[in-house]
């Protein structure tokens, strides 16, 4: 009985959470500018209008640059932090890792306002670069959460065997450890790319005059005639996010299987 009620609760929760997303493609293909039922008919003209918006193209270019740089930097920092936290013991380890993971629990708007004050205080102009800094701060804890699981599942005897055969710590890391955790690295890159691409608050405060895709989307809701176009864009972004997250989950599971670890659920 308890299990049955739990399944009903889970199903109801998922419907409540994802039903609004399922409405996106309905209105994206609806031949009307008013977002309401009943639907007026099927059309693809809203998707075609996406190609005629130069401001959208600039915002998309900025978001792709920011997401790519943020994913690479956050994953690189995640590799260093995960390796250090899972392999070595040092004074203040728990406190240092706690500080690094703090952005996971802090309200993002507080982080954004604090970073804005720091940037203005040191005279750094707001631009794509400042947004990348903010996104790296947000994405690095997610990268560490993914990569820590990958590093923890490594068999230390492989590393010790490499040392016995004459390999240096650097060559052992490059030739033995990195290939084993590569699925986790790919998963981290995809997850952090997705998080950065969809992130709004940091971009809103730190972008200055440079629009990003989420900021552009918010601005377009001021014009009712553009809302169906945003619905079409939202449909594409949802499909892209699902594809990236599914690919990241595939590589996460592949990495666990490669190292002989036990899968305990999602990437976090």
Short mmCIF file of C-alpha atoms in Angstrom, two decimals:
data_model
loop_
_atom_site.label_atom_id
_atom_site.label_comp_id
_atom_site.label_asym_id
_atom_site.label_seq_id
_atom_site.Cartn_x
_atom_site.Cartn_y
_atom_site.Cartn_z
CA UNK A 1 0.00 0.00 0.00
CA UNK A 2 2.76 2.43 0.95
CA UNK A 3 4.59 1.72 -2.28
CA UNK A 4 1.41 2.30 -4.26
CA UNK A 5 0.78 5.70 -2.67
CA UNK A 6 4.41 6.66 -3.29
CA UNK A 7 4.06 5.81 -7.00
CA UNK A 8 0.87 7.90 -7.21
CA UNK A 9 2.64 10.81 -5.50
CA UNK A 10 5.64 10.51 -7.84
CA UNK A 11 3.42 10.41 -10.92
CA UNK A 12 1.44 13.45 -9.73
CA UNK A 13 4.64 15.34 -8.95
CA UNK A 14 6.11 14.65 -12.39
CA UNK A 15 2.89 15.73 -14.11
CA UNK A 16 2.81 18.95 -12.09
CA UNK A 17 6.48 19.61 -12.88
CA UNK A 18 6.58 18.80 -16.59
CA UNK A 19 3.05 19.44 -17.88
CA UNK A 20 3.80 23.16 -18.54
CA UNK A 21 6.79 22.13 -20.66
CA UNK A 22 4.54 19.91 -22.77
CA UNK A 23 2.46 23.00 -23.63
CA UNK A 24 5.44 24.66 -25.34
CA UNK A 25 5.28 22.68 -28.60
CA UNK A 26 1.47 22.98 -28.67
CA UNK A 27 1.60 26.77 -28.78
CA UNK A 28 4.79 26.80 -30.88
CA UNK A 29 2.90 25.11 -33.72
CA UNK A 30 -0.34 27.02 -33.07
CA UNK A 31 -1.41 29.47 -35.79
CA UNK A 32 -2.32 32.32 -33.45
CA UNK A 33 -0.52 35.03 -31.50
CA UNK A 34 -2.73 34.52 -28.45
CA UNK A 35 -1.50 31.81 -26.06
CA UNK A 36 -4.83 30.26 -25.17
CA UNK A 37 -7.16 27.40 -25.98
CA UNK A 38 -8.76 26.43 -28.30
CA UNK A 39 -5.91 26.13 -30.80
CA UNK A 40 -6.32 27.83 -34.17
CA UNK A 41 -4.47 25.36 -36.39
CA UNK A 42 -1.02 24.02 -37.18
CA UNK A 43 1.79 26.15 -38.57
CA UNK A 44 5.59 26.33 -38.67
CA UNK A 45 5.83 30.08 -39.33
CA UNK A 46 7.02 30.84 -35.78
CA UNK A 47 10.06 28.60 -36.29
CA UNK A 48 10.73 30.30 -39.63
CA UNK A 49 10.68 33.73 -37.94
CA UNK A 50 13.53 32.62 -35.68
CA UNK A 51 15.87 32.91 -38.67
CA UNK A 52 14.84 36.54 -39.24
CA UNK A 53 15.80 37.89 -35.81
CA UNK A 54 19.38 39.32 -35.86
CA UNK A 55 19.22 40.20 -32.15
CA UNK A 56 18.38 36.58 -31.38
CA UNK A 57 21.38 35.44 -33.40
CA UNK A 58 23.70 37.76 -31.44
CA UNK A 59 22.26 36.58 -28.13
CA UNK A 60 22.63 32.94 -29.18
CA UNK A 61 26.25 33.53 -30.24
CA UNK A 62 27.03 35.16 -26.89
CA UNK A 63 25.38 32.32 -24.96
CA UNK A 64 27.28 29.66 -26.90
CA UNK A 65 30.59 31.43 -26.28
CA UNK A 66 29.81 31.83 -22.58
CA UNK A 67 28.55 28.26 -22.16
CA UNK A 68 31.56 26.73 -23.96
CA UNK A 69 34.13 28.73 -21.99
CA UNK A 70 32.31 28.17 -18.69
CA UNK A 71 32.05 24.41 -19.29
CA UNK A 72 35.76 24.06 -20.09
CA UNK A 73 36.92 26.22 -17.17
CA UNK A 74 34.50 24.70 -14.63
CA UNK A 75 35.40 21.15 -15.68
CA UNK A 76 39.13 21.93 -15.50
CA UNK A 77 38.75 23.32 -11.99
CA UNK A 78 36.50 20.37 -11.15
CA UNK A 79 39.22 17.91 -12.20
CA UNK A 80 41.78 19.55 -9.93
CA UNK A 81 39.42 19.83 -6.94
CA UNK A 82 38.00 16.31 -7.32
CA UNK A 83 41.43 14.76 -7.67
CA UNK A 84 42.72 16.58 -4.61
CA UNK A 85 39.68 15.81 -2.45
CA UNK A 86 39.50 12.10 -3.32
CA UNK A 87 43.22 11.26 -3.38
CA UNK A 88 44.92 13.43 -0.75
CA UNK A 89 44.44 14.51 2.85
CA UNK A 90 45.43 18.04 3.85
CA UNK A 91 44.60 20.51 6.65
CA UNK A 92 41.24 22.21 6.25
CA UNK A 93 40.13 19.85 3.49
CA UNK A 94 36.49 19.66 4.64
CA UNK A 95 36.22 23.42 5.05
CA UNK A 96 37.84 24.19 1.70
CA UNK A 97 35.58 21.77 -0.18
CA UNK A 98 32.59 23.14 1.69
CA UNK A 99 33.43 26.67 0.54
CA UNK A 100 33.87 25.51 -3.04
CA UNK A 101 30.49 23.75 -3.00
CA UNK A 102 28.75 26.70 -1.29
CA UNK A 103 27.24 28.15 -4.52
CA UNK A 104 25.02 25.06 -4.68
CA UNK A 105 23.06 26.21 -1.63
CA UNK A 106 23.44 30.01 -1.70
CA UNK A 107 20.70 32.00 -3.46
CA UNK A 108 22.03 32.79 -6.89
CA UNK A 109 20.78 36.36 -6.82
CA UNK A 110 22.97 36.98 -3.75
CA UNK A 111 26.00 35.65 -5.62
CA UNK A 112 25.16 37.78 -8.64
CA UNK A 113 24.79 41.00 -6.63
CA UNK A 114 28.01 40.28 -4.74
CA UNK A 115 29.93 39.65 -7.97
CA UNK A 116 28.44 42.80 -9.50
CA UNK A 117 29.66 44.86 -6.54
CA UNK A 118 33.13 43.31 -6.79
CA UNK A 119 33.35 43.89 -10.57
CA UNK A 120 32.29 47.52 -10.26
CA UNK A 121 34.57 48.00 -7.27
CA UNK A 122 37.68 46.90 -9.14
CA UNK A 123 36.66 48.78 -12.29
CA UNK A 124 36.13 45.70 -14.47
CA UNK A 125 33.63 46.54 -17.24
CA UNK A 126 30.60 44.28 -17.52
CA UNK A 127 30.85 42.04 -20.56
CA UNK A 128 30.79 38.43 -21.73
CA UNK A 129 33.95 37.87 -19.67
CA UNK A 130 32.25 38.82 -16.40
CA UNK A 131 29.34 36.51 -17.20
CA UNK A 132 31.81 33.66 -17.78
CA UNK A 133 33.33 34.31 -14.35
CA UNK A 134 29.90 34.14 -12.74
CA UNK A 135 28.93 30.98 -14.60
CA UNK A 136 32.19 29.26 -13.67
CA UNK A 137 31.41 30.00 -10.02
CA UNK A 138 27.96 28.42 -10.41
CA UNK A 139 28.99 25.46 -12.58
CA UNK A 140 32.14 24.33 -10.75
CA UNK A 141 30.28 22.65 -7.83
CA UNK A 142 28.24 20.61 -10.31
CA UNK A 143 31.43 19.56 -12.07
CA UNK A 144 33.00 18.53 -8.76
CA UNK A 145 29.92 16.51 -7.81
CA UNK A 146 30.14 14.56 -11.07
CA UNK A 147 33.92 14.12 -11.16
CA UNK A 148 34.30 13.20 -7.49
CA UNK A 149 32.22 10.10 -8.13
CA UNK A 150 34.44 9.25 -11.11
CA UNK A 151 37.68 9.67 -9.14
CA UNK A 152 36.36 7.81 -6.09
CA UNK A 153 35.58 4.73 -8.18
CA UNK A 154 39.19 4.43 -9.41
CA UNK A 155 41.24 1.46 -8.25
CA UNK A 156 44.30 2.90 -6.50
CA UNK A 157 46.26 -0.26 -7.25
CA UNK A 158 46.38 0.76 -10.93
CA UNK A 159 48.14 3.98 -9.98
CA UNK A 160 50.53 2.18 -7.66
CA UNK A 161 51.33 -0.37 -10.37
CA UNK A 162 52.17 2.45 -12.78
CA UNK A 163 54.59 3.93 -10.23
CA UNK A 164 56.23 0.51 -9.78
CA UNK A 165 56.75 0.30 -13.54
CA UNK A 166 58.60 3.62 -13.59
CA UNK A 167 55.91 6.12 -14.53
CA UNK A 168 56.01 9.60 -13.04
CA UNK A 169 52.96 11.10 -11.28
CA UNK A 170 52.29 13.34 -14.29
CA UNK A 171 52.50 10.53 -16.85
CA UNK A 172 50.39 8.26 -14.63
CA UNK A 173 47.72 10.93 -14.41
CA UNK A 174 47.82 11.51 -18.17
CA UNK A 175 48.02 7.89 -19.32
CA UNK A 176 46.10 5.98 -16.63
CA UNK A 177 43.79 8.21 -14.64
CA UNK A 178 42.48 10.63 -17.28
CA UNK A 179 41.36 7.89 -19.72
CA UNK A 180 39.49 6.14 -16.91
CA UNK A 181 37.64 9.27 -15.82
CA UNK A 182 37.13 10.62 -19.36
CA UNK A 183 33.43 9.64 -19.45
CA UNK A 184 32.95 11.66 -16.27
CA UNK A 185 34.80 14.60 -17.82
CA UNK A 186 32.56 14.48 -20.91
CA UNK A 187 29.50 14.26 -18.66
CA UNK A 188 30.72 17.28 -16.68
CA UNK A 189 31.29 19.29 -19.86
CA UNK A 190 27.78 18.57 -21.12
CA UNK A 191 26.07 19.25 -17.80
CA UNK A 192 27.91 22.52 -17.14
CA UNK A 193 27.34 23.63 -20.75
CA UNK A 194 23.61 23.06 -20.32
CA UNK A 195 23.52 24.88 -16.96
CA UNK A 196 25.42 27.87 -18.37
CA UNK A 197 23.31 28.03 -21.53
CA UNK A 198 20.08 28.20 -19.49
CA UNK A 199 21.37 30.43 -16.66
CA UNK A 200 19.62 33.79 -16.35
CA UNK A 201 20.37 35.58 -13.07
CA UNK A 202 24.16 35.89 -13.47
CA UNK A 203 23.77 36.99 -17.07
CA UNK A 204 21.12 39.57 -16.16
CA UNK A 205 23.39 41.25 -13.60
CA UNK A 206 26.81 40.80 -15.22
CA UNK A 207 26.29 40.99 -18.99
CA UNK A 208 26.13 44.77 -19.30
CA UNK A 209 25.07 45.61 -22.87
CA UNK A 210 25.73 42.09 -24.13
CA UNK A 211 22.51 40.09 -24.39
CA UNK A 212 22.44 36.37 -23.69
CA UNK A 213 19.70 34.00 -24.80
CA UNK A 214 17.77 33.85 -21.48
CA UNK A 215 17.93 37.65 -21.10
CA UNK A 216 16.74 38.07 -24.70
CA UNK A 217 13.83 35.70 -24.09
CA UNK A 218 12.69 37.66 -21.03
CA UNK A 219 12.84 40.92 -22.96
CA UNK A 220 10.68 39.56 -25.78
CA UNK A 221 7.78 38.81 -23.43
CA UNK A 222 7.11 42.56 -23.35
CA UNK A 223 5.81 42.24 -26.92
CA UNK A 224 2.74 39.94 -27.17
CA UNK A 225 3.20 39.40 -30.90
CA UNK A 226 6.61 37.81 -30.24
CA UNK A 227 5.44 35.31 -27.62
CA UNK A 228 4.71 32.48 -30.14
CA UNK A 229 8.24 32.91 -31.52
CA UNK A 230 9.61 32.52 -27.99
CA UNK A 231 7.47 29.37 -27.61
CA UNK A 232 9.14 27.98 -30.73
CA UNK A 233 12.56 28.90 -29.39
CA UNK A 234 11.69 27.34 -26.03
CA UNK A 235 10.70 24.09 -27.75
CA UNK A 236 14.09 23.90 -29.46
CA UNK A 237 15.93 24.68 -26.21
CA UNK A 238 14.01 22.01 -24.27
CA UNK A 239 14.83 19.39 -26.90
CA UNK A 240 18.49 20.46 -26.89
CA UNK A 241 18.68 20.35 -23.09
CA UNK A 242 17.11 16.88 -22.95
CA UNK A 243 19.55 15.62 -25.60
CA UNK A 244 22.58 17.03 -23.76
CA UNK A 245 21.48 15.71 -20.37
CA UNK A 246 20.71 12.27 -21.80
CA UNK A 247 24.15 12.17 -23.42
CA UNK A 248 25.77 13.28 -20.15
CA UNK A 249 23.93 10.55 -18.24
CA UNK A 250 25.07 7.98 -20.80
CA UNK A 251 28.71 8.93 -20.34
CA UNK A 252 28.27 9.00 -16.55
CA UNK A 253 26.97 5.43 -16.53
CA UNK A 254 29.64 4.38 -19.00
CA UNK A 255 32.34 5.79 -16.74
CA UNK A 256 30.97 3.93 -13.70
CA UNK A 257 30.81 0.68 -15.65
CA UNK A 258 34.34 1.24 -16.97
CA UNK A 259 35.79 1.56 -13.50
CA UNK A 260 33.68 -1.26 -12.04
CA UNK A 261 31.77 1.01 -9.66
CA UNK A 262 28.16 0.75 -8.55
CA UNK A 263 25.56 3.08 -10.02
CA UNK A 264 23.61 4.84 -7.26
CA UNK A 265 21.29 6.97 -9.37
CA UNK A 266 21.51 10.33 -11.16
CA UNK A 267 24.64 12.36 -11.84
CA UNK A 268 24.41 14.09 -8.44
#
